[in-house]
Short mmCIF file of C-alpha atoms in Angstrom, two decimals:
data_model
loop_
_atom_site.label_atom_id
_atom_site.label_comp_id
_atom_site.label_asym_id
_atom_site.label_seq_id
_atom_site.Cartn_x
_atom_site.Cartn_y
_atom_site.Cartn_z
CA MET K 1456 -0.25 -0.04 -0.43
CA SER K 1457 1.18 3.25 -0.98
CA ASP K 1458 0.11 6.75 -2.38
CA THR K 1459 -1.27 6.46 -5.28
CA ILE K 1460 -3.46 8.37 -7.40
CA PHE K 1461 -7.50 6.91 -8.60
CA ASP K 1462 -10.18 8.28 -10.33
CA TYR K 1463 -12.62 7.79 -7.41
CA ILE K 1464 -11.88 6.43 -3.31
CA ILE K 1465 -14.81 4.98 -1.38
CA VAL K 1466 -14.90 5.63 1.73
CA GLY K 1467 -16.47 2.00 4.18
CA ALA K 1468 -17.22 -1.38 1.53
CA GLY K 1469 -20.97 -1.52 3.39
CA THR K 1470 -24.72 -1.46 2.25
CA ALA K 1471 -23.66 2.00 -0.26
CA GLY K 1472 -20.31 1.36 -1.31
CA ALA K 1473 -20.40 -1.89 -2.61
CA LEU K 1474 -22.96 -0.91 -4.98
CA LEU K 1475 -21.09 1.90 -5.82
CA ALA K 1476 -18.21 0.28 -6.78
CA ASN K 1477 -19.55 -1.83 -8.93
CA ARG K 1478 -21.03 1.17 -10.64
CA LEU K 1479 -18.12 3.40 -10.90
CA SER K 1480 -15.79 0.39 -11.81
CA ALA K 1481 -17.73 -1.13 -14.64
CA ASP K 1482 -15.91 2.23 -16.83
CA SER K 1483 -13.27 0.45 -17.80
CA SER K 1484 -11.54 3.61 -17.88
CA LYS K 1485 -11.93 4.57 -14.55
CA ARG K 1486 -10.00 3.57 -11.18
CA VAL K 1487 -11.69 2.83 -8.38
CA LEU K 1488 -10.98 2.46 -4.79
CA LEU K 1489 -12.53 0.85 -2.36
CA ILE K 1490 -11.65 1.19 1.12
CA GLU K 1491 -12.52 -0.73 4.37
CA ALA K 1492 -12.15 -0.57 7.98
CA GLY K 1493 -12.70 -3.71 9.03
CA ASP K 1494 -12.18 -7.38 7.45
CA LYS K 1495 -13.51 -9.78 4.73
CA ASP K 1496 -16.60 -11.66 5.22
CA ASN K 1497 -15.46 -14.99 5.66
CA TYR K 1498 -17.07 -15.14 8.87
CA HIS K 1499 -18.75 -18.35 8.29
CA TRP K 1500 -21.22 -16.87 11.36
CA ILE K 1501 -22.24 -13.55 8.60
CA HIS K 1502 -23.28 -16.31 5.87
CA ILE K 1503 -25.69 -18.20 8.41
CA PRO K 1504 -28.09 -16.24 8.88
CA VAL K 1505 -28.84 -16.82 12.92
CA GLY K 1506 -25.07 -15.41 12.77
CA TYR K 1507 -25.84 -12.27 13.13
CA LEU K 1508 -26.13 -13.41 17.02
CA TYR K 1509 -22.59 -14.07 17.23
CA CYS K 1510 -21.78 -10.93 14.71
CA ILE K 1511 -22.98 -8.41 17.23
CA GLY K 1512 -21.18 -7.10 19.92
CA ASN K 1513 -18.49 -8.99 18.21
CA PRO K 1514 -14.81 -6.75 17.15
CA ARG K 1515 -14.20 -9.18 13.86
CA THR K 1516 -17.44 -8.19 12.36
CA ASP K 1517 -19.13 -4.69 14.76
CA TRP K 1518 -17.37 -1.72 16.03
CA LEU K 1519 -19.26 -1.59 19.01
CA TYR K 1520 -20.37 1.51 19.75
CA GLN K 1521 -22.61 2.32 22.37
CA THR K 1522 -24.65 4.97 23.21
CA GLU K 1523 -24.68 7.92 25.93
CA PRO K 1524 -27.21 7.37 28.89
CA GLU K 1525 -29.95 8.74 27.95
CA PRO K 1526 -32.68 9.91 29.47
CA GLY K 1527 -35.64 8.92 27.44
CA LEU K 1528 -34.12 5.38 28.26
CA ASN K 1529 -34.16 6.11 32.29
CA GLY K 1530 -30.67 6.31 31.87
CA ARG K 1531 -29.88 3.04 30.29
CA GLN K 1532 -26.63 3.15 27.67
CA LEU K 1533 -28.00 0.27 24.67
CA ARG K 1534 -25.58 -1.29 22.40
CA TYR K 1535 -25.61 0.34 19.01
CA PRO K 1536 -23.95 -2.35 16.43
CA ARG K 1537 -22.58 -1.23 13.05
CA GLY K 1538 -21.04 -3.21 10.52
CA LYS K 1539 -17.34 -3.45 10.28
CA THR K 1540 -16.24 -5.92 7.60
CA LEU K 1541 -17.08 -6.26 3.93
CA GLY K 1542 -20.78 -5.75 3.73
CA GLY K 1543 -20.99 -3.51 6.53
CA CYS K 1544 -24.04 -3.44 8.06
CA SER K 1545 -26.10 -6.01 5.51
CA SER K 1546 -23.61 -8.77 6.85
CA ILE K 1547 -24.96 -8.19 10.45
CA ASN K 1548 -28.08 -7.28 9.83
CA GLY K 1549 -31.62 -8.46 9.83
CA MET K 1550 -31.75 -9.42 6.49
CA ILE K 1551 -35.47 -7.80 5.60
CA TYR K 1552 -36.33 -6.33 2.27
CA MET K 1553 -38.16 -2.95 3.13
CA ARG K 1554 -38.61 -0.19 1.04
CA GLY K 1555 -40.46 2.64 3.19
CA GLN K 1556 -43.83 4.27 1.83
CA THR K 1557 -44.13 6.83 -0.64
CA ARG K 1558 -45.30 9.48 1.45
CA ASP K 1559 -41.52 9.30 2.30
CA TYR K 1560 -40.61 9.18 -0.68
CA ASP K 1561 -43.04 12.73 -1.26
CA HIS K 1562 -41.25 14.12 1.34
CA TRP K 1563 -38.67 13.61 0.75
CA ALA K 1564 -38.26 15.83 -2.99
CA GLN K 1565 -40.41 18.70 -1.14
CA VAL K 1566 -37.52 18.93 1.82
CA THR K 1567 -35.13 18.70 -1.01
CA GLY K 1568 -36.27 20.48 -4.05
CA ASP K 1569 -35.61 17.90 -6.31
CA GLU K 1570 -38.28 15.65 -7.81
CA THR K 1571 -35.93 13.03 -8.43
CA TRP K 1572 -36.22 11.84 -4.42
CA SER K 1573 -40.13 11.15 -5.21
CA TRP K 1574 -41.59 8.01 -5.49
CA SER K 1575 -42.26 7.16 -8.66
CA GLN K 1576 -38.99 8.16 -9.60
CA VAL K 1577 -37.22 5.93 -6.99
CA LEU K 1578 -39.19 3.11 -7.71
CA PRO K 1579 -36.85 2.94 -10.99
CA ALA K 1580 -33.16 2.72 -8.88
CA PHE K 1581 -35.00 0.08 -6.87
CA LYS K 1582 -35.82 -2.00 -9.21
CA GLN K 1583 -32.89 -1.74 -10.81
CA HIS K 1584 -30.32 -3.86 -8.78
CA GLU K 1585 -34.32 -6.36 -7.66
CA ASP K 1586 -33.76 -9.75 -8.06
CA HIS K 1587 -37.36 -10.50 -6.17
CA TYR K 1588 -38.52 -14.44 -6.41
CA LEU K 1589 -41.76 -14.00 -7.74
CA GLY K 1590 -39.99 -12.47 -11.15
CA ALA K 1591 -40.47 -8.69 -12.22
CA ASP K 1592 -44.13 -7.07 -12.44
CA ALA K 1593 -44.68 -2.91 -11.96
CA LEU K 1594 -43.77 -2.53 -8.82
CA HIS K 1595 -40.64 -5.00 -8.67
CA GLY K 1596 -37.29 -5.46 -10.23
CA ALA K 1597 -36.05 -9.39 -11.35
CA GLY K 1598 -31.91 -9.79 -13.08
CA GLY K 1599 -30.49 -7.81 -10.21
CA GLU K 1600 -28.10 -8.13 -7.89
CA TRP K 1601 -30.40 -7.25 -5.05
CA ARG K 1602 -31.86 -11.07 -4.26
CA VAL K 1603 -35.62 -11.11 -2.43
CA GLU K 1604 -36.59 -14.42 -1.11
CA LYS K 1605 -39.45 -15.52 1.06
CA GLN K 1606 -38.39 -16.68 4.52
CA ARG K 1607 -37.89 -20.64 4.69
CA LEU K 1608 -40.03 -21.78 7.59
CA ARG K 1609 -43.61 -20.55 9.85
CA TRP K 1610 -44.41 -21.61 12.95
CA ASP K 1611 -47.54 -21.59 14.50
CA VAL K 1612 -47.81 -19.31 16.86
CA LEU K 1613 -47.16 -16.66 14.14
CA ASP K 1614 -49.44 -17.40 11.75
CA ALA K 1615 -51.91 -17.09 15.30
CA PHE K 1616 -50.04 -13.57 15.28
CA ALA K 1617 -51.03 -12.44 11.83
CA GLN K 1618 -54.48 -13.96 11.88
CA ALA K 1619 -55.65 -11.89 15.49
CA ALA K 1620 -53.79 -8.82 13.70
CA VAL K 1621 -56.84 -9.50 11.31
CA GLN K 1622 -58.71 -9.65 14.05
CA ALA K 1623 -57.74 -6.00 15.01
CA GLY K 1624 -58.94 -4.90 11.55
CA ILE K 1625 -54.79 -5.08 10.50
CA PRO K 1626 -55.37 -6.42 6.44
CA ALA K 1627 -53.62 -9.66 5.23
CA THR K 1628 -50.67 -8.93 3.05
CA ALA K 1629 -47.97 -10.56 0.94
CA ASP K 1630 -46.32 -8.03 -0.06
CA PHE K 1631 -45.46 -4.64 1.92
CA ASN K 1632 -43.02 -2.99 -0.61
CA ARG K 1633 -46.05 -1.30 -3.02
CA GLY K 1634 -45.65 1.87 -1.79
CA ASN K 1635 -48.25 1.83 1.04
CA ASN K 1636 -47.12 -1.64 3.58
CA GLU K 1637 -49.75 -1.36 6.23
CA GLY K 1638 -50.53 -4.84 6.86
CA VAL K 1639 -49.73 -8.60 8.45
CA GLY K 1640 -47.99 -10.76 7.07
CA TYR K 1641 -44.22 -12.64 6.75
CA PHE K 1642 -40.94 -10.64 5.48
CA GLU K 1643 -39.64 -11.09 2.07
CA VAL K 1644 -35.98 -11.46 2.87
CA ASN K 1645 -32.22 -10.95 1.55
CA GLN K 1646 -30.73 -14.43 1.64
CA LYS K 1647 -30.41 -16.50 -1.96
CA LYS K 1648 -31.56 -20.10 -0.94
CA GLY K 1649 -31.20 -20.05 2.71
CA TRP K 1650 -27.79 -18.12 2.77
CA ARG K 1651 -27.20 -14.50 4.34
CA TRP K 1652 -27.08 -12.17 0.78
CA ASN K 1653 -25.19 -9.66 1.80
CA THR K 1654 -23.64 -6.21 -0.59
CA ALA K 1655 -19.87 -8.24 -0.98
CA LYS K 1656 -22.14 -11.22 -2.32
CA ALA K 1657 -24.59 -9.11 -4.61
CA PHE K 1658 -21.84 -6.90 -5.51
CA LEU K 1659 -18.43 -6.98 -5.36
CA ARG K 1660 -17.75 -10.68 -6.12
CA PRO K 1661 -17.23 -11.15 -8.57
CA ALA K 1662 -17.92 -8.51 -10.61
CA CYS K 1663 -15.39 -6.43 -9.03
CA GLN K 1664 -12.75 -8.76 -7.77
CA SER K 1665 -12.55 -9.70 -11.59
CA ARG K 1666 -11.91 -5.78 -13.16
CA ALA K 1667 -8.51 -4.69 -13.63
CA ASN K 1668 -9.46 -0.93 -12.55
CA PHE K 1669 -10.76 -2.23 -9.08
CA THR K 1670 -8.82 -1.50 -6.02
CA LEU K 1671 -9.65 -2.99 -2.17
CA TRP K 1672 -8.11 -1.87 1.06
CA THR K 1673 -9.10 -4.11 4.00
CA GLN K 1674 -8.29 -2.82 7.65
CA SER K 1675 -8.01 0.41 6.32
CA GLN K 1676 -8.85 3.01 8.07
CA VAL K 1677 -9.47 6.80 6.85
CA SER K 1678 -8.77 8.91 9.84
CA ARG K 1679 -9.02 12.34 7.89
CA LEU K 1680 -9.86 13.55 4.15
CA LEU K 1681 -7.51 15.50 2.32
CA ILE K 1682 -9.01 19.36 1.28
CA SER K 1683 -7.31 22.10 -0.06
CA GLN K 1684 -7.94 25.75 -1.65
CA ARG K 1685 -8.39 26.42 -5.21
CA PRO K 1686 -7.21 29.92 -6.09
CA ASP K 1687 -10.73 30.96 -6.44
CA GLY K 1688 -11.51 30.30 -2.39
CA HIS K 1689 -13.34 27.33 -3.01
CA SER K 1690 -12.41 23.97 -1.78
CA VAL K 1691 -11.96 21.53 -2.78
CA CYS K 1692 -11.40 17.58 -1.90
CA THR K 1693 -8.29 15.79 -3.39
CA GLY K 1694 -8.28 12.28 -1.45
CA VAL K 1695 -7.96 10.28 2.45
CA GLN K 1696 -5.57 10.07 4.59
CA VAL K 1697 -5.14 6.35 6.14
CA TRP K 1698 -4.44 4.17 8.80
CA ASN K 1699 -3.31 0.80 7.50
CA GLY K 1700 -2.54 -0.43 11.25
CA GLN K 1701 1.02 -0.08 10.60
CA GLU K 1702 2.24 3.30 8.70
CA MET K 1703 -0.88 6.69 7.34
CA VAL K 1704 -0.87 6.52 3.75
CA GLN K 1705 -2.40 8.97 1.15
CA ALA K 1706 -4.69 8.15 -1.63
CA HIS K 1707 -5.45 11.04 -3.92
CA ALA K 1708 -8.57 11.15 -5.95
CA ALA K 1709 -8.65 12.77 -9.49
CA ARG K 1710 -12.19 12.97 -9.17
CA GLU K 1711 -14.52 12.35 -6.51
CA VAL K 1712 -13.90 10.99 -2.87
CA ILE K 1713 -16.71 9.75 -1.36
CA LEU K 1714 -17.77 8.28 1.98
CA SER K 1715 -20.32 5.82 2.61
CA ALA K 1716 -19.51 5.19 5.84
CA GLY K 1717 -22.82 5.08 7.30
CA SER K 1718 -24.61 7.62 9.26
CA ILE K 1719 -22.26 7.15 12.52
CA GLY K 1720 -18.65 6.68 10.51
CA SER K 1721 -19.29 9.40 7.62
CA VAL K 1722 -20.14 11.92 11.06
CA GLN K 1723 -16.55 11.71 13.10
CA ILE K 1724 -14.46 11.54 9.32
CA LEU K 1725 -16.09 14.39 7.90
CA GLN K 1726 -15.79 16.29 11.87
CA LEU K 1727 -12.15 14.81 12.29
CA SER K 1728 -11.25 17.23 8.50
CA GLY K 1729 -12.55 19.89 9.66
CA ILE K 1730 -16.13 19.74 8.55
CA GLY K 1731 -18.78 20.43 11.38
CA PRO K 1732 -19.93 22.64 14.12
CA ALA K 1733 -17.10 24.88 14.69
CA GLU K 1734 -17.40 25.09 18.92
CA LEU K 1735 -17.41 21.44 18.22
CA LEU K 1736 -13.83 21.02 16.52
CA GLN K 1737 -11.92 24.22 18.51
CA ARG K 1738 -13.05 21.83 21.92
CA HIS K 1739 -10.86 19.30 19.98
CA GLY K 1740 -8.18 21.23 18.93
CA ILE K 1741 -9.64 20.69 14.94
CA GLU K 1742 -8.64 23.63 12.23
CA VAL K 1743 -12.18 24.79 11.12
CA LEU K 1744 -12.40 24.32 7.17
CA HIS K 1745 -16.11 24.37 7.82
CA ASP K 1746 -18.62 25.45 10.08
CA ARG K 1747 -21.34 23.71 9.73
CA PRO K 1748 -23.39 22.60 12.46
CA GLY K 1749 -25.58 19.87 10.87
CA VAL K 1750 -22.72 17.76 10.59
CA GLY K 1751 -23.56 15.02 13.44
CA ALA K 1752 -27.05 16.16 13.68
CA ASN K 1753 -30.84 15.05 12.85
CA LEU K 1754 -29.92 11.43 14.00
CA GLN K 1755 -32.60 9.51 14.32
CA ASP K 1756 -33.76 6.16 15.12
CA HIS K 1757 -36.72 2.93 15.39
CA LEU K 1758 -36.77 2.28 18.88
CA GLN K 1759 -38.75 -0.85 19.31
CA ILE K 1760 -40.46 -1.35 22.33
CA ARG K 1761 -40.73 -5.28 23.14
CA SER K 1762 -43.59 -6.46 24.18
CA VAL K 1763 -43.25 -10.63 25.78
CA TYR K 1764 -46.26 -12.86 26.15
CA LYS K 1765 -46.24 -16.30 28.14
CA VAL K 1766 -48.07 -18.96 26.27
CA GLN K 1767 -49.04 -22.15 26.50
CA GLY K 1768 -49.87 -24.80 23.82
CA VAL K 1769 -47.70 -24.16 21.77
CA GLN K 1770 -42.88 -24.53 21.17
CA THR K 1771 -41.52 -21.61 20.22
CA LEU K 1772 -37.64 -21.20 20.21
CA ASN K 1773 -37.14 -21.08 23.68
CA THR K 1774 -37.52 -24.25 24.65
CA LEU K 1775 -37.10 -25.69 21.12
CA ALA K 1776 -33.36 -24.25 21.37
CA ASN K 1777 -32.96 -25.22 25.06
CA SER K 1778 -32.80 -28.74 24.44
CA LEU K 1779 -30.33 -31.39 22.99
CA TRP K 1780 -32.83 -33.18 20.53
CA GLY K 1781 -33.92 -29.40 20.50
CA LYS K 1782 -30.41 -27.93 18.69
CA THR K 1783 -29.83 -31.33 17.38
CA LYS K 1784 -33.32 -30.71 14.92
CA ILE K 1785 -32.89 -27.09 14.20
CA GLY K 1786 -29.10 -28.05 13.50
CA LEU K 1787 -29.75 -30.66 11.11
CA GLU K 1788 -32.79 -28.86 9.33
CA TYR K 1789 -30.09 -26.32 8.17
CA ALA K 1790 -27.76 -28.43 6.74
CA PHE K 1791 -30.26 -30.54 4.99
CA LYS K 1792 -32.24 -27.82 3.77
CA ARG K 1793 -31.19 -24.76 4.88
CA SER K 1794 -34.53 -23.85 6.63
CA GLY K 1795 -35.62 -23.50 10.02
CA PRO K 1796 -34.89 -21.52 12.78
CA MET K 1797 -31.05 -21.22 11.85
CA SER K 1798 -32.19 -19.56 8.46
CA MET K 1799 -34.16 -17.15 10.55
CA SER K 1800 -34.12 -13.70 10.15
CA PRO K 1801 -34.39 -11.88 14.19
CA SER K 1802 -38.58 -11.54 13.03
CA GLN K 1803 -40.22 -12.92 10.99
CA LEU K 1804 -43.59 -11.53 11.06
CA GLY K 1805 -43.97 -8.12 9.94
CA ALA K 1806 -47.58 -5.85 10.86
CA PHE K 1807 -47.98 -2.29 9.70
CA THR K 1808 -50.98 0.12 11.21
CA LYS K 1809 -51.83 2.90 12.97
CA SER K 1810 -50.73 3.51 17.11
CA ASP K 1811 -54.29 5.86 16.40
CA PRO K 1812 -57.39 6.54 14.06
CA SER K 1813 -56.13 9.75 13.41
CA GLN K 1814 -53.22 8.88 12.37
CA GLN K 1815 -53.91 9.52 8.22
CA TRP K 1816 -50.60 6.36 7.37
CA PRO K 1817 -49.55 3.34 9.26
CA ASN K 1818 -46.42 5.36 12.02
CA ILE K 1819 -45.78 1.30 14.23
CA GLU K 1820 -44.36 -1.28 12.66
CA TYR K 1821 -44.72 -4.75 14.17
CA HIS K 1822 -40.84 -7.70 14.60
CA VAL K 1823 -42.91 -10.73 15.80
CA GLN K 1824 -40.52 -13.44 17.16
CA PRO K 1825 -41.42 -16.98 18.34
CA LEU K 1826 -38.97 -16.68 20.97
CA SER K 1827 -37.81 -13.89 24.17
CA LEU K 1828 -35.19 -12.85 26.25
CA ASP K 1829 -34.33 -10.11 28.58
CA ALA K 1830 -32.17 -8.22 25.96
CA PHE K 1831 -30.00 -9.03 22.82
CA GLY K 1832 -27.28 -11.50 23.41
CA GLU K 1833 -28.94 -13.04 26.58
CA PRO K 1834 -30.10 -16.57 26.71
CA LEU K 1835 -33.58 -17.21 25.50
CA HIS K 1836 -35.67 -18.08 28.67
CA ARG K 1837 -36.77 -21.24 29.52
CA PHE K 1838 -41.01 -20.87 29.25
CA ASN K 1839 -42.34 -20.74 25.47
CA ALA K 1840 -43.76 -17.20 24.14
CA PHE K 1841 -43.36 -15.05 21.81
CA THR K 1842 -42.02 -11.15 21.55
CA ALA K 1843 -43.93 -8.04 19.63
CA SER K 1844 -42.12 -5.51 19.10
CA VAL K 1845 -43.12 -2.03 17.86
CA CYS K 1846 -41.29 1.27 17.02
CA ASN K 1847 -42.58 4.47 15.65
CA LEU K 1848 -41.46 4.86 11.94
CA ASN K 1849 -41.77 9.08 11.77
CA PRO K 1850 -40.29 9.73 15.66
CA SER K 1851 -39.80 13.40 16.22
CA SER K 1852 -36.42 13.29 18.42
CA ARG K 1853 -33.02 14.50 17.40
CA GLY K 1854 -30.17 13.08 18.66
CA THR K 1855 -26.06 13.71 17.81
CA VAL K 1856 -22.72 12.43 16.12
CA ALA K 1857 -19.96 14.57 17.96
CA ILE K 1858 -16.37 13.25 18.21
CA ARG K 1859 -15.29 12.43 21.24
CA SER K 1860 -11.91 13.45 20.91
CA GLY K 1861 -8.88 14.86 17.30
CA HIS K 1862 -8.17 10.85 17.31
CA PHE K 1863 -9.89 8.90 14.46
CA LEU K 1864 -9.49 5.81 17.02
CA ASP K 1865 -11.62 7.12 19.69
CA ALA K 1866 -15.56 6.39 18.39
CA PRO K 1867 -17.58 9.12 18.01
CA ALA K 1868 -20.20 10.16 21.34
CA ILE K 1869 -23.91 9.14 20.02
CA ALA K 1870 -26.42 10.65 21.50
CA PRO K 1871 -30.39 8.99 19.97
CA ASN K 1872 -31.71 11.25 22.33
CA TYR K 1873 -34.98 8.35 22.57
CA LEU K 1874 -39.12 10.01 23.36
CA SER K 1875 -37.51 13.20 24.19
CA THR K 1876 -40.61 14.99 22.83
CA PRO K 1877 -44.63 14.30 24.17
CA GLN K 1878 -45.83 13.01 20.56
CA ASP K 1879 -43.15 10.07 20.38
CA ARG K 1880 -43.74 9.16 24.30
CA LYS K 1881 -47.71 9.51 23.09
CA VAL K 1882 -47.25 7.23 20.16
CA ALA K 1883 -45.12 4.61 22.41
CA ALA K 1884 -47.92 4.90 25.15
CA ASP K 1885 -50.59 4.05 22.54
CA SER K 1886 -48.62 1.59 20.42
CA LEU K 1887 -48.58 -0.59 23.68
CA ARG K 1888 -51.62 -0.51 24.06
CA VAL K 1889 -52.18 -1.73 20.26
CA THR K 1890 -50.21 -4.40 21.24
CA ARG K 1891 -52.78 -5.34 23.74
CA HIS K 1892 -55.46 -4.91 21.66
CA ILE K 1893 -54.42 -8.31 19.32
CA ALA K 1894 -52.50 -10.05 21.93
CA ALA K 1895 -56.72 -10.12 23.23
CA GLN K 1896 -58.09 -12.02 19.84
CA PRO K 1897 -59.74 -14.89 20.05
CA ALA K 1898 -57.14 -16.18 17.71
CA LEU K 1899 -54.52 -16.10 20.15
CA ALA K 1900 -56.66 -17.52 22.56
CA ARG K 1901 -56.00 -20.88 22.53
CA TYR K 1902 -52.31 -20.29 23.09
CA GLN K 1903 -54.02 -18.11 26.92
CA PRO K 1904 -51.27 -15.08 26.35
CA GLU K 1905 -50.30 -13.62 29.80
CA GLU K 1906 -48.77 -10.43 29.39
CA TRP K 1907 -45.22 -10.98 31.25
CA LYS K 1908 -43.64 -7.35 29.97
CA PRO K 1909 -44.46 -4.95 30.34
CA GLY K 1910 -47.30 -5.87 32.00
CA VAL K 1911 -50.71 -5.56 32.50
CA GLN K 1912 -50.34 -2.73 35.92
CA TYR K 1913 -49.34 -0.32 33.95
CA GLN K 1914 -52.14 1.54 32.43
CA SER K 1915 -51.42 5.17 32.08
CA ASP K 1916 -49.69 6.90 29.50
CA GLU K 1917 -47.45 8.34 31.79
CA GLU K 1918 -46.75 5.02 33.16
CA LEU K 1919 -46.13 3.29 29.57
CA ALA K 1920 -44.52 5.47 28.12
CA ARG K 1921 -41.73 4.89 31.04
CA LEU K 1922 -42.23 1.16 30.99
CA ALA K 1923 -41.85 1.74 27.00
CA GLY K 1924 -37.72 3.49 28.16
CA ASP K 1925 -37.22 0.82 30.08
CA ILE K 1926 -38.25 -1.75 27.68
CA GLY K 1927 -37.31 0.37 24.20
CA SER K 1928 -34.01 -0.96 22.94
CA THR K 1929 -32.66 0.53 19.45
CA ILE K 1930 -33.72 -1.49 15.93
CA PHE K 1931 -30.54 -0.54 14.58
CA HIS K 1932 -31.79 2.45 12.01
CA PRO K 1933 -29.36 5.18 12.17
CA VAL K 1934 -30.05 7.87 10.00
CA GLY K 1935 -30.02 11.93 8.78
CA THR K 1936 -26.24 12.94 10.78
CA THR K 1937 -25.96 14.13 7.70
CA ARG K 1938 -28.94 15.01 5.49
CA MET K 1939 -29.74 16.50 2.00
CA GLY K 1940 -31.70 19.71 1.65
CA ARG K 1941 -32.07 23.09 0.09
CA SER K 1942 -29.41 25.51 -0.52
CA GLU K 1943 -30.99 28.14 2.52
CA ASP K 1944 -31.39 25.36 4.81
CA PRO K 1945 -28.32 26.06 7.20
CA GLN K 1946 -28.75 22.75 8.87
CA ALA K 1947 -28.89 20.66 5.65
CA VAL K 1948 -25.35 18.87 5.04
CA LEU K 1949 -25.35 18.07 1.77
CA ASP K 1950 -27.09 18.85 -1.58
CA SER K 1951 -29.99 16.71 -3.38
CA HIS K 1952 -27.58 15.23 -5.39
CA LEU K 1953 -25.06 14.20 -2.19
CA ARG K 1954 -22.51 17.01 -2.57
CA VAL K 1955 -21.15 18.33 0.80
CA ARG K 1956 -22.43 21.73 0.90
CA THR K 1957 -20.13 24.87 2.10
CA GLN K 1958 -21.48 28.44 2.95
CA HIS K 1959 -20.59 29.84 -0.17
CA GLY K 1960 -21.39 26.20 -2.12
CA LEU K 1961 -19.33 23.19 -2.76
CA ILE K 1962 -16.51 21.10 -1.40
CA ALA K 1963 -15.31 20.00 -4.87
CA GLY K 1964 -14.56 16.00 -5.65
CA LEU K 1965 -16.66 15.37 -2.34
CA ARG K 1966 -19.76 13.22 -1.78
CA VAL K 1967 -21.95 11.63 1.24
CA VAL K 1968 -23.86 8.64 0.47
CA ASP K 1969 -25.09 6.65 3.41
CA ALA K 1970 -28.26 6.19 5.21
CA GLY K 1971 -26.90 9.80 7.01
CA ALA K 1972 -27.51 11.60 3.75
CA MET K 1973 -32.08 11.17 4.51
CA PRO K 1974 -33.86 14.11 5.69
CA THR K 1975 -36.00 12.06 7.31
CA ILE K 1976 -36.59 8.07 8.36
CA THR K 1977 -37.76 6.28 6.16
CA SER K 1978 -40.61 4.12 7.33
CA GLY K 1979 -39.25 1.00 7.61
CA ASN K 1980 -36.24 -0.92 7.70
CA THR K 1981 -33.72 1.20 6.18
CA ASN K 1982 -30.92 -1.22 4.73
CA SER K 1983 -32.44 -0.89 1.02
CA PRO K 1984 -33.46 2.65 0.85
CA THR K 1985 -29.86 3.03 0.91
CA LEU K 1986 -28.69 1.10 -1.37
CA MET K 1987 -31.83 3.13 -3.94
CA MET K 1988 -29.85 6.10 -2.47
CA ALA K 1989 -26.36 4.58 -4.33
CA GLU K 1990 -27.70 3.45 -7.12
CA LYS K 1991 -29.56 6.79 -7.90
CA ALA K 1992 -25.25 8.11 -7.01
CA ALA K 1993 -23.67 6.15 -8.85
CA ALA K 1994 -25.96 7.77 -11.85
CA TRP K 1995 -25.60 11.26 -11.25
CA ILE K 1996 -21.58 10.36 -10.57
CA GLN K 1997 -21.03 8.35 -13.83
CA GLN K 1998 -23.20 11.49 -16.00
CA GLU K 1999 -20.80 13.97 -14.53
CA ALA K 2000 -18.33 12.23 -15.33
CA GLY K 2001 -19.87 11.76 -19.48
CA ALA K 2002 -20.14 7.57 -18.39
#
């Protein structure tokens, strides 16, 4: 590894970075460098779907971030997983394929002033890389790199929950990705024949690695951007400084540096490079190149509130996985059929509905699991139970990401600020009531569901909001920390083509293409919307290069 010149440097080989590397290196005349802080995705637990249990909290695959103590969570700190390997979060996430709703993207078009972000204009970008198991139609693509499949398992207790949801007024659906995701049904997943399908498999192998113009650096962490001033006074990003574990080296970009390090990592790199809130940078001895208060602001995430119900007369993963015979059965089913619990995403059944009738659109999402535990990473309970986790799809709370020091190896401070608004606390309380309403329906009665957590003794808005703080946890969807917006918006970090703004224009040669660019969080899981953004950004970059 030495000082080298490329046309494009992509920082982060995760969800967005892998697709960008694929698209930009397709032009053999363009030299593309992809830089990943983590290692290759050759850890076997990445590829077995249930392996997320062994990847989250593992320094081999996870940055091991934690939040600051959260007032809205009654002082608790949360583990905050982010992928640190080829494929990034697509190598450790829940594999759920979810686009969001038409209203999400129409709102993006409104706040950016750019109609290319409207639903009708992002749909082709979703379809471009999609390979849906049912084939192509007006709303789905086939033949792309991003495989979407039906899950390879079912559970009686989840079927009963789905029937109960229908009885509670939530319609059944076979497809959450047609613009309005209201309904209940099994999630579709990014898997291929029972294996996890991450973006490294989809976009890097074999396409990129067979191209002479493509270079990959792993175990290489970008410490800062190289930014200089043009004679006309405008800034230009010319490359990156990289720590490879032994020495600091530089790589230079003739055309662009593209930050795809995620909602946490891209913020840290910008701030360390002198782009961010001036007071924060000065506090840590960093020269302020551009005072941009929006860098690290506007953090949004989905907080899941986990209700646990004990059940009778039906098997769940709790008892199946707590016996030697059950473990053997699970292993054999996966070995011979690539199905069963080892093929499970963390959540199998989903539902979208309204927290109260006044809502215009579905504003809460359920992730329902045939298991229960005290906290992620803890052992399963020894009694049969299911967990109905519900999250507010459109939180009004906003948090921050901020460097703790001027050193790139120090993790930033992450403060999501959950449940900090009256609206979010009200939705939390109402959503717990919706869960109780579903659990009380006849379809579940034969299993005698008993609310074990949070407990039926809690009834008032105040009690339920406080309990939500006790049992709530991130569902791993941080977005918005480098959001795009209009030129007159001082908090907008990017323009609508994801280029980095200053007070007086743009930093030439610098883009941020990851979930941090979202102005508002999508109504559902955020991995596939990030891929869509990268697809659009790749097209813009190629157009600007005259490709």
